Tab-separated table of C-alpha atoms in Angstrom:
chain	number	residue	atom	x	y	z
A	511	UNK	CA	0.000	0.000	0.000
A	512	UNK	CA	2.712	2.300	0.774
A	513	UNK	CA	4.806	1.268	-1.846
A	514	UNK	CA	1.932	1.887	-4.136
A	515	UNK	CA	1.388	5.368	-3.190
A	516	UNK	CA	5.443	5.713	-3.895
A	517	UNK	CA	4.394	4.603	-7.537
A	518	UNK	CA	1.676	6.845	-8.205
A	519	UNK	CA	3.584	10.257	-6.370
A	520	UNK	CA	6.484	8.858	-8.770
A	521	UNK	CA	3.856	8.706	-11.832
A	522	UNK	CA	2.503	11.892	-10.553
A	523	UNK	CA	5.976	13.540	-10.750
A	524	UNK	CA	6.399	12.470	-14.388
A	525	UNK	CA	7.714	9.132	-14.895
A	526	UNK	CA	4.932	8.147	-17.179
A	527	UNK	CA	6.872	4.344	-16.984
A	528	UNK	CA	6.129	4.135	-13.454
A	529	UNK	CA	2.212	3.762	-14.334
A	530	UNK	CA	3.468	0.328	-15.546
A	531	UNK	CA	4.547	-1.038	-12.537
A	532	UNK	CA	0.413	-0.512	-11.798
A	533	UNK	CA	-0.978	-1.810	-14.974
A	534	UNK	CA	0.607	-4.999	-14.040
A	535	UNK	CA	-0.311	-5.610	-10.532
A	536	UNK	CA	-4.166	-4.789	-11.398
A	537	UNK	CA	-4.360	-6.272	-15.589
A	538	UNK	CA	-5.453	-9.290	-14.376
A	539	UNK	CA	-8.404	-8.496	-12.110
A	540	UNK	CA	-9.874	-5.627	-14.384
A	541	UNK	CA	-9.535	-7.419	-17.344
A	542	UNK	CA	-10.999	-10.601	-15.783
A	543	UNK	CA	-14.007	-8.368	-14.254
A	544	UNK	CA	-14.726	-6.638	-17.770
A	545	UNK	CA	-14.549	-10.057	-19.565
A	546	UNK	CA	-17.126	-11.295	-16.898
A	547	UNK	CA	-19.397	-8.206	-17.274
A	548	UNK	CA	-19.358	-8.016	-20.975
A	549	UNK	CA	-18.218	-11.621	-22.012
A	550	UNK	CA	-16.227	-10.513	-25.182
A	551	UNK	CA	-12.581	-11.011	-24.817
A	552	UNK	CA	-11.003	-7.960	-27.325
A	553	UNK	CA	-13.638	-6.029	-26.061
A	554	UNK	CA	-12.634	-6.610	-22.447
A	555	UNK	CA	-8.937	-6.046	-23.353
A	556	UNK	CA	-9.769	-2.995	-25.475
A	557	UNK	CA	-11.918	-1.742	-22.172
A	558	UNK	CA	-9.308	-2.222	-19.940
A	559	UNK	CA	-6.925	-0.495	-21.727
A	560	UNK	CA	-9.369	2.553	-21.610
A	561	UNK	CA	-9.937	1.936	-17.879
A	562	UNK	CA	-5.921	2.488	-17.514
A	563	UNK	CA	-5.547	5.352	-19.786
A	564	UNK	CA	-7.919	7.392	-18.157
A	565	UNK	CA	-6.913	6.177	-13.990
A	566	UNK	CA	-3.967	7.709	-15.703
A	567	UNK	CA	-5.183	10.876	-16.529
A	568	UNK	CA	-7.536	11.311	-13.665
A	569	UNK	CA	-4.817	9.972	-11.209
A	570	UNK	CA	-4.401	13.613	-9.678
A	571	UNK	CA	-8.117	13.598	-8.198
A	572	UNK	CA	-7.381	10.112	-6.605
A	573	UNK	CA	-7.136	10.165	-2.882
A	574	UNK	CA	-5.123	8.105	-0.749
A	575	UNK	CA	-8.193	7.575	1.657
A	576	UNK	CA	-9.212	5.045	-0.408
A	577	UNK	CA	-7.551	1.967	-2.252
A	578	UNK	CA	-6.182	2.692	-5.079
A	579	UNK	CA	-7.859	-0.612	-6.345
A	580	UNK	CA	-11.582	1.006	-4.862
A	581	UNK	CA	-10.634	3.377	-7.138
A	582	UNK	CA	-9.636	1.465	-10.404
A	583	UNK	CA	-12.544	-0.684	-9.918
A	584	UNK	CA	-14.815	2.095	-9.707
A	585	UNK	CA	-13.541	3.337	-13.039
A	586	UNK	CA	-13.617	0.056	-14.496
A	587	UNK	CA	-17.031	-0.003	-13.446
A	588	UNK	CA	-18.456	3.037	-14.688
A	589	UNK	CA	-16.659	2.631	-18.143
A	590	UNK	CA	-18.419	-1.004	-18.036
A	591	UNK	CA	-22.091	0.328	-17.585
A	592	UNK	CA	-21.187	2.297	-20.795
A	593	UNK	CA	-20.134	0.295	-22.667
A	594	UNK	CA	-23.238	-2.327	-22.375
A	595	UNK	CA	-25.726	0.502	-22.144
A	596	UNK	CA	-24.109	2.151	-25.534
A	597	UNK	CA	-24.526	-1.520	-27.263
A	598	UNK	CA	-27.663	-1.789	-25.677
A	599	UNK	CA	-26.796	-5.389	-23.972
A	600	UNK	CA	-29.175	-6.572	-21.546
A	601	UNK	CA	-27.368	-9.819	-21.539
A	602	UNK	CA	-24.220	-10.774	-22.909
A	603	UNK	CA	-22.964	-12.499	-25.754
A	604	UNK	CA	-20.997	-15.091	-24.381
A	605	UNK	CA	-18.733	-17.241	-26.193
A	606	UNK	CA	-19.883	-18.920	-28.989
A	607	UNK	CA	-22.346	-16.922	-29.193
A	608	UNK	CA	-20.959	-13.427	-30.119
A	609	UNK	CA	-19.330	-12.167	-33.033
A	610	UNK	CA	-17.530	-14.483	-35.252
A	611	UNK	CA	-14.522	-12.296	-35.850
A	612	UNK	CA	-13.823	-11.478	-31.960
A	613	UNK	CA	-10.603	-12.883	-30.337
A	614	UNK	CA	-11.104	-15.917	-28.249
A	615	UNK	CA	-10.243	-15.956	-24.888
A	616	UNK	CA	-6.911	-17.453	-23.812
A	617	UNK	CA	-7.113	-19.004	-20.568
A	618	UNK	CA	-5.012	-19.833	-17.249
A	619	UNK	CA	-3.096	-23.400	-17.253
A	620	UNK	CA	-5.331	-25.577	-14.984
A	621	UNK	CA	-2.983	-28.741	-15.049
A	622	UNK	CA	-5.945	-30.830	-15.135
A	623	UNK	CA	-6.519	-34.220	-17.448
A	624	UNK	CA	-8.162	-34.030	-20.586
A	625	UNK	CA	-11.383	-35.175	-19.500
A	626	UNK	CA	-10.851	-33.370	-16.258
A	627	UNK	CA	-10.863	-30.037	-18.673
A	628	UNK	CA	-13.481	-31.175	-20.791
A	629	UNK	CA	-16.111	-31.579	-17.798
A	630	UNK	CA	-14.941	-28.683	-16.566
A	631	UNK	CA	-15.505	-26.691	-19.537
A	632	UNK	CA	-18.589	-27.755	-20.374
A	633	UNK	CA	-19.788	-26.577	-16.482
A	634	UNK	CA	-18.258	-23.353	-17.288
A	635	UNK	CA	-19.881	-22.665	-20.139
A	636	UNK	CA	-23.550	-23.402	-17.939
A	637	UNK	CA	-22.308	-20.877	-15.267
A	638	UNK	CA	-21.209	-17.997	-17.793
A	639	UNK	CA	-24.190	-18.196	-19.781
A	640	UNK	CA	-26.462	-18.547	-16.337
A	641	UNK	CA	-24.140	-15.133	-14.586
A	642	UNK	CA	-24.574	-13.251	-17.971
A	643	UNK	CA	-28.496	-14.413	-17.745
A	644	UNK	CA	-28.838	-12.240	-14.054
A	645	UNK	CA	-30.006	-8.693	-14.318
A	646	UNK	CA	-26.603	-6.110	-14.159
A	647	UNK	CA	-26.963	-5.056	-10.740
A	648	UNK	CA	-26.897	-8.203	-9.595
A	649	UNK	CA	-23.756	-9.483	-11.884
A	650	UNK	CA	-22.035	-7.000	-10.981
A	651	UNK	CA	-21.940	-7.395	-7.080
A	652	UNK	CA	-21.573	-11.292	-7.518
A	653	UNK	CA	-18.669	-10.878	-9.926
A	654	UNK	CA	-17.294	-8.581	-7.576
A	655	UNK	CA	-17.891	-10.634	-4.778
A	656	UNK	CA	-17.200	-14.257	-5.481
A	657	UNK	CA	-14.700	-14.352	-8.524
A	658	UNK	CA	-12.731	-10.983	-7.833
A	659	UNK	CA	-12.720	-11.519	-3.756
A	660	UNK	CA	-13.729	-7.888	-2.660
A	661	UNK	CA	-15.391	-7.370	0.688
A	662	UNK	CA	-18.702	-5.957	1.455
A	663	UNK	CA	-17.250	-2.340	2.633
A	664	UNK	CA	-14.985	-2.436	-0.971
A	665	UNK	CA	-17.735	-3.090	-2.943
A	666	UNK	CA	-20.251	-0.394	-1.581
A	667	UNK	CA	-17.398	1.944	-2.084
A	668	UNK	CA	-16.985	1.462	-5.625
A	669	UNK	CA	-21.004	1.060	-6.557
A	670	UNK	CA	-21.646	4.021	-4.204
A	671	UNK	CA	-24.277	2.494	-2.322
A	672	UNK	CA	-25.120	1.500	1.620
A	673	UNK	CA	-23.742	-1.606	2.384
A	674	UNK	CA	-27.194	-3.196	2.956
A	675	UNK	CA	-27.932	-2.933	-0.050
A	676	UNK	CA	-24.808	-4.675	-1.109
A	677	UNK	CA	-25.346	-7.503	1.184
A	678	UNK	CA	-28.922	-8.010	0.164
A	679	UNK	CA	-28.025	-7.688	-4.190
A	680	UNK	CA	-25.412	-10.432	-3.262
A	681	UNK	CA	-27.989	-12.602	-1.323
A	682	UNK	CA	-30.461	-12.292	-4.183
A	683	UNK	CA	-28.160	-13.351	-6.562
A	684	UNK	CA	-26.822	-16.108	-5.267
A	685	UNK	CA	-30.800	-17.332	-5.040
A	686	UNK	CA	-30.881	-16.570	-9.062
A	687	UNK	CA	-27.931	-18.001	-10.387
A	688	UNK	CA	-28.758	-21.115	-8.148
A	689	UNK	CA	-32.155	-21.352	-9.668
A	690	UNK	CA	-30.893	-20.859	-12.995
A	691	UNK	CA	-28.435	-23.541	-12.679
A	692	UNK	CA	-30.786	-25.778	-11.117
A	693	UNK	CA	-31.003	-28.848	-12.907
A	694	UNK	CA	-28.161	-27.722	-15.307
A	695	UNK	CA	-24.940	-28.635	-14.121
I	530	UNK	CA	-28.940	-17.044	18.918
I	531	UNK	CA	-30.022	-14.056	16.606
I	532	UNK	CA	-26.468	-12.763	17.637
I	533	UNK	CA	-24.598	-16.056	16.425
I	534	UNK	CA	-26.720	-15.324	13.398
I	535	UNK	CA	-25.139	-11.345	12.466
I	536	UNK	CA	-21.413	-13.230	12.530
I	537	UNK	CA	-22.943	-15.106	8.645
I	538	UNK	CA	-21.812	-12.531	6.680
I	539	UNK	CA	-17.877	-12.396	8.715
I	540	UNK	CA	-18.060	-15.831	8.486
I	541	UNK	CA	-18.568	-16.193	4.666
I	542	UNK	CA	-15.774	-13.287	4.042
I	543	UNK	CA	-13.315	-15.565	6.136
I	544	UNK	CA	-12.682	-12.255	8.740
I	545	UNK	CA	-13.960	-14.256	12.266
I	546	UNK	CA	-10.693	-15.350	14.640
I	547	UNK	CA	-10.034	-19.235	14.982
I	548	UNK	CA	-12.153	-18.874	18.348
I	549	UNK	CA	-15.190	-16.824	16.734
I	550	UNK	CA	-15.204	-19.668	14.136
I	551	UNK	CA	-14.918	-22.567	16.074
I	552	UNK	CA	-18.517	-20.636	17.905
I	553	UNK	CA	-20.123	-20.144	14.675
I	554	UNK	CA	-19.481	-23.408	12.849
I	555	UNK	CA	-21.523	-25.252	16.226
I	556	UNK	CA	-24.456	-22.810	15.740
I	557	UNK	CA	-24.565	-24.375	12.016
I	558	UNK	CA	-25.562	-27.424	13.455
I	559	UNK	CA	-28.329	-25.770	15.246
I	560	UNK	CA	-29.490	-23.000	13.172
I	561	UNK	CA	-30.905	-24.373	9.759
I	562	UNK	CA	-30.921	-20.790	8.298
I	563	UNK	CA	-27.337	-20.193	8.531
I	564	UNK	CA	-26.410	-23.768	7.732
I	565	UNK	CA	-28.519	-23.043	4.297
I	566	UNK	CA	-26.962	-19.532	3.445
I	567	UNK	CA	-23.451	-21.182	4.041
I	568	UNK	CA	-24.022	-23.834	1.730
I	569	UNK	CA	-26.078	-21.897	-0.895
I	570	UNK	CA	-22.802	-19.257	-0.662
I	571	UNK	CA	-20.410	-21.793	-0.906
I	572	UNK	CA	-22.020	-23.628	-3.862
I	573	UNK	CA	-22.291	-20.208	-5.733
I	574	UNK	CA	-18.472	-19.526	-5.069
I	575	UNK	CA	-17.678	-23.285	-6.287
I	576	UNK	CA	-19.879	-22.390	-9.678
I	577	UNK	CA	-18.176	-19.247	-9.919
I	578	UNK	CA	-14.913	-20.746	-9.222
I	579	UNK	CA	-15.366	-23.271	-12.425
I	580	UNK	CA	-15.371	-20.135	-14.976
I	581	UNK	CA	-11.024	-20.076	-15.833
I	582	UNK	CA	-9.581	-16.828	-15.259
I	583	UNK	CA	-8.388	-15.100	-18.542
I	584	UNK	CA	-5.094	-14.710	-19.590
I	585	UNK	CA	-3.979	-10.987	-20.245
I	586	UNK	CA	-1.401	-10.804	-22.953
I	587	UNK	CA	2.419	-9.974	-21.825
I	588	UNK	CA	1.875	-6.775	-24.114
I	589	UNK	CA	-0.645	-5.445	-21.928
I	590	UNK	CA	0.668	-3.057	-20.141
I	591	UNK	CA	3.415	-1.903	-23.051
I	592	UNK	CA	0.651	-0.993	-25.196
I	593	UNK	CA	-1.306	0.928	-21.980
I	594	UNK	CA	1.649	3.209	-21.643
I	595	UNK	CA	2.082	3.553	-25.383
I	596	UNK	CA	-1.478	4.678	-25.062
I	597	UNK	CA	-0.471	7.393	-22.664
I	598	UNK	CA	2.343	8.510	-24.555
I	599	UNK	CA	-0.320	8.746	-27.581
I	600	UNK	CA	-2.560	10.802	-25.574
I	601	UNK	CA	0.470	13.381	-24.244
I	602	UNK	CA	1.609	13.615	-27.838
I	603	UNK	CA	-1.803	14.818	-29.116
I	604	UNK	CA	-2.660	17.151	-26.054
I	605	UNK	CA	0.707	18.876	-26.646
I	606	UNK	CA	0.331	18.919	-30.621
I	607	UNK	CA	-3.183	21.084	-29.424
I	608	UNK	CA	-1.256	22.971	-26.794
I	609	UNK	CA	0.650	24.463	-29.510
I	610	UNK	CA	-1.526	25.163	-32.038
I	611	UNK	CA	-3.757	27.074	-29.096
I	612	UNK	CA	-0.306	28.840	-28.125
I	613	UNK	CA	0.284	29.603	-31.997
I	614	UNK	CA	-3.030	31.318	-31.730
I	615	UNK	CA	-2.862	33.495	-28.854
I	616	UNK	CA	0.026	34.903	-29.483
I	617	UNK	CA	-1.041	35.554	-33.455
I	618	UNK	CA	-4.262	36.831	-31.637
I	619	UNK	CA	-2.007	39.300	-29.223
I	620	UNK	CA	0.408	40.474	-32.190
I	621	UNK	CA	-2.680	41.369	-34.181
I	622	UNK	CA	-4.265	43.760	-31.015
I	623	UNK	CA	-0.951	44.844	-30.348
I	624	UNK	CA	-0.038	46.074	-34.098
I	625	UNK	CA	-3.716	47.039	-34.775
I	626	UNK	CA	-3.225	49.577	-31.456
I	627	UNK	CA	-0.336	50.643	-32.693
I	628	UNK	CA	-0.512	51.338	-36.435
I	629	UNK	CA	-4.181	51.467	-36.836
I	630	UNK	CA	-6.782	48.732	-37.663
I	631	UNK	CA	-7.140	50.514	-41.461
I	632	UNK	CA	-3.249	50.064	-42.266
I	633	UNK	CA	-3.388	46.676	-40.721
I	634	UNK	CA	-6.192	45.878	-43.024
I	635	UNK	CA	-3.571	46.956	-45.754
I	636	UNK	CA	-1.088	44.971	-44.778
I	637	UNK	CA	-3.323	41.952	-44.499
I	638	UNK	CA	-4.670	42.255	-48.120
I	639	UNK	CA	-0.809	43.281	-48.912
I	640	UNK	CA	0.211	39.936	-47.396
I	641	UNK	CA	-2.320	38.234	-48.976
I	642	UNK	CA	-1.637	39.344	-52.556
I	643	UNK	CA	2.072	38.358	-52.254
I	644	UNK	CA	1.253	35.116	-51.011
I	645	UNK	CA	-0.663	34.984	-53.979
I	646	UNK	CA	1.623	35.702	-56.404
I	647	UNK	CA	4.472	33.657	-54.879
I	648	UNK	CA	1.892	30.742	-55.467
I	649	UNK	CA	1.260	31.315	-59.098
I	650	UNK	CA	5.259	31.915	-59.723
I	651	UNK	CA	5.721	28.504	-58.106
I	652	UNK	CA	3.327	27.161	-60.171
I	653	UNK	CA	4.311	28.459	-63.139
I	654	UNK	CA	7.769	27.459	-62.474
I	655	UNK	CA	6.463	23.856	-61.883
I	656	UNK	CA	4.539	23.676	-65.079
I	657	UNK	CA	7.324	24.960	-67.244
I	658	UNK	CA	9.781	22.497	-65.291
I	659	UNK	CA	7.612	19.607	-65.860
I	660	UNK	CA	7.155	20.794	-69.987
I	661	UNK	CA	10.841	20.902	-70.285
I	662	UNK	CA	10.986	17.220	-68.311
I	663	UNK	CA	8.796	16.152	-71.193
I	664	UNK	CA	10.133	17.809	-73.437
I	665	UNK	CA	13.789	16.402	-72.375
I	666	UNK	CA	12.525	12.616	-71.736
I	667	UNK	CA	9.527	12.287	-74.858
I	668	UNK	CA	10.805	13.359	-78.229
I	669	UNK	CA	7.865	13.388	-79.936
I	670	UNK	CA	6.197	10.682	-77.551
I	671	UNK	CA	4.256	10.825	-74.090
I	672	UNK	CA	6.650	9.265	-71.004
I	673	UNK	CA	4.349	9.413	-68.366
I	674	UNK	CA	5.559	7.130	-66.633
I	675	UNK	CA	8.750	8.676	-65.732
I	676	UNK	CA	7.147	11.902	-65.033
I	677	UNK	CA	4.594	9.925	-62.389
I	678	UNK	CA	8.010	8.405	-61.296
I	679	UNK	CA	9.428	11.751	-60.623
I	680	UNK	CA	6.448	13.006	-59.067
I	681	UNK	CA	6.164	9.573	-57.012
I	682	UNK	CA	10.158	10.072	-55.626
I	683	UNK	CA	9.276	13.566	-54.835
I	684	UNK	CA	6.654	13.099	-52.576
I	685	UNK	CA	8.106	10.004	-50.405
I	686	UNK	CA	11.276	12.127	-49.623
I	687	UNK	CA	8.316	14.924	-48.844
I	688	UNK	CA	6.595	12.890	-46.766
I	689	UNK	CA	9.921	10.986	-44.881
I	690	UNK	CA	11.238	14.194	-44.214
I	691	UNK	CA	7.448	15.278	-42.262
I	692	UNK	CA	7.297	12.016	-40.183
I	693	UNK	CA	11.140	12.620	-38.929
I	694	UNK	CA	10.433	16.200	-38.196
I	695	UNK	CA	7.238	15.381	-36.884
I	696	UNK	CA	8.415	12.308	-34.401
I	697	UNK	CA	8.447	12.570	-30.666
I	698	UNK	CA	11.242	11.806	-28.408
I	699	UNK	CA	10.587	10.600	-25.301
């Protein structure tokens, strides 16, 4: 944390490369969130890369009362809802399903067997396409939640909303994804 | 009991101490509403935790800061054009005070009439240049081709000599 703000009163000082050292600590969990929220890969990359550029440019107004990952996240967000409300998703197009000319995801090594990855695959696919069935309020706080780890307090931050209400979109989500996977996996 | 129940939501995030766990996990056994929002939570998570975690190319963060230095190289391209401007903007009040806005006038039109002419000598130069190419290269028959070759050299060196002026150290 303190090393971090040493990075961004480095960046803030000029060394543009410094930003770098950021990028790379945080690519992974914004690009994974985006990728969840929108379920296009280039997109998600493309998005990301926005998200950077303009924590970059905005990184003067950030203050060091919050995480600076509160603070990504919360751009990451807002760039998100923008994205799906300008292409008017009110799902997503998962894979498979989406355009034929998009780049396909490249996934993590999970040193599993062949038929260990194929089973595993296949109840992937069933969860993506049941999380990018729930309404965006409620993806977004159970993406959030269980796949990128935050905490209650972390999340409300970021959506700008009580923590109750938090707690109770994550509680009502779980509920829906369960009944959507209900006799699916 | 209803307090055992308000330590759930610690619980799930993994923040109660060994002793504050050991407590809640025996209330499980006893409270079938907890025991069913643990499991329901820890089903979700295991669904969740089936989706594979994209990869984010090596690249990623190269092209993020070429982005930036992008972005810095167009602001300051602007920066200079608006500087360019103001200060054309102040020279103009300043002269126009201090020669009058009718002779300024003048000298605009004046300015504007030379720039004119030097235009037309350069193009007249370049059409009689390019007649006595012809001239030099056809006897009697049409060499386009070495003209458009001419032409074609011409503008390359033009336009290698505006990206090296025009590049941006860093």
């Amino acid at each position: 944390m303190c090393d971090e703000l040493k990075v961004i009163e480095k960046v803030l000082n000029g060394d543009v490369d410094a930003f770098g050292i950021l990028v790379k600590r945080y690519e992974k969990q914004i690009v994974n969130y985006i990728f969840r929220m929108i379920g296009d890969y280039q997109d998600a990359l493309e998005l990301s890369q926005e998200v950077f550029l303009k924590a970059y440019l905005a990184l003067k107004s950030y203050k060091s009362e919050y995480s600076f990952s509160t603070w990504l996240y919360r751009i990451a967000k807002n760039r998100t809802i923008d994205f799906i409300r300008k292409r008017k998703l009110s799902t997503v197009s998962i894979e498979g399903q989406g355009d034929e000319d998009s780049l396909k995801p490249q996934y993590e090594d999970s040193g599993l067997k062949p038929d260990e990855v194929f089973e595993k695959q296949r109840r992937a696919k069933l969860v993506e396409k049941a999380v990018s069935k729930l309404p965006l309020e409620y993806r977004e706080v159970i993406i959030m939640y269980h796949v990128d780890g935050l905490k209650y307090e972390e999340i409300a931050e970021i959506l700008n909303l009580p923590i109750g209400t938090v707690k109770n979109r994550i509680f009502r989500a779980r509920r829906l994804l369960k009944e959507l996977l209900e006799g699916e996996i | 009991m209803k307090k055992l129940c308000e330590l759930l939501e610690r619980y799930l995030q993994g923040d109660l101490n060994k002793n504050e766990t050991e407590v809640f996990e025996n209330h499980l056994f006893e409270c079938e509403k907890c025991k069913k929002e643990v499991e329901l939570a820890k089903e979700v998570e295991e669904y969740l935790n089936s989706i594979p975690k994209v990869k984010v190319p090596d690249n990623f963060s190269n092209i993020v800061i070429e982005k930036i230095y992008n972005h810095k190289q167009k602001v300051q391209s602007w920066y200079i054009y608006a500087a360019v401007a103001f200060v054309s903007f102040i020279s103009a009040l300043i002269a126009g005070s201090m020669i009058g806005w009718k002779n300024v006038a003048d000298n605009v039109i004046y300015f504007g009439e030379s720039v004119y002419n030097l235009a037309t000598s350069f193009l007249t130069a370049v059409i009689t240049l390019s007649g006595t190419l012809y001239n030099a290269l056809t006897p009697g028959k049409v060499n386009g081709i070495s003209l458009i070759f001419v032409f074609v050299v011409v503008l390359v060196v033009f336009l290698k000599s505006v990206k090296v002026f025009s590049s941006v150290e860093r």
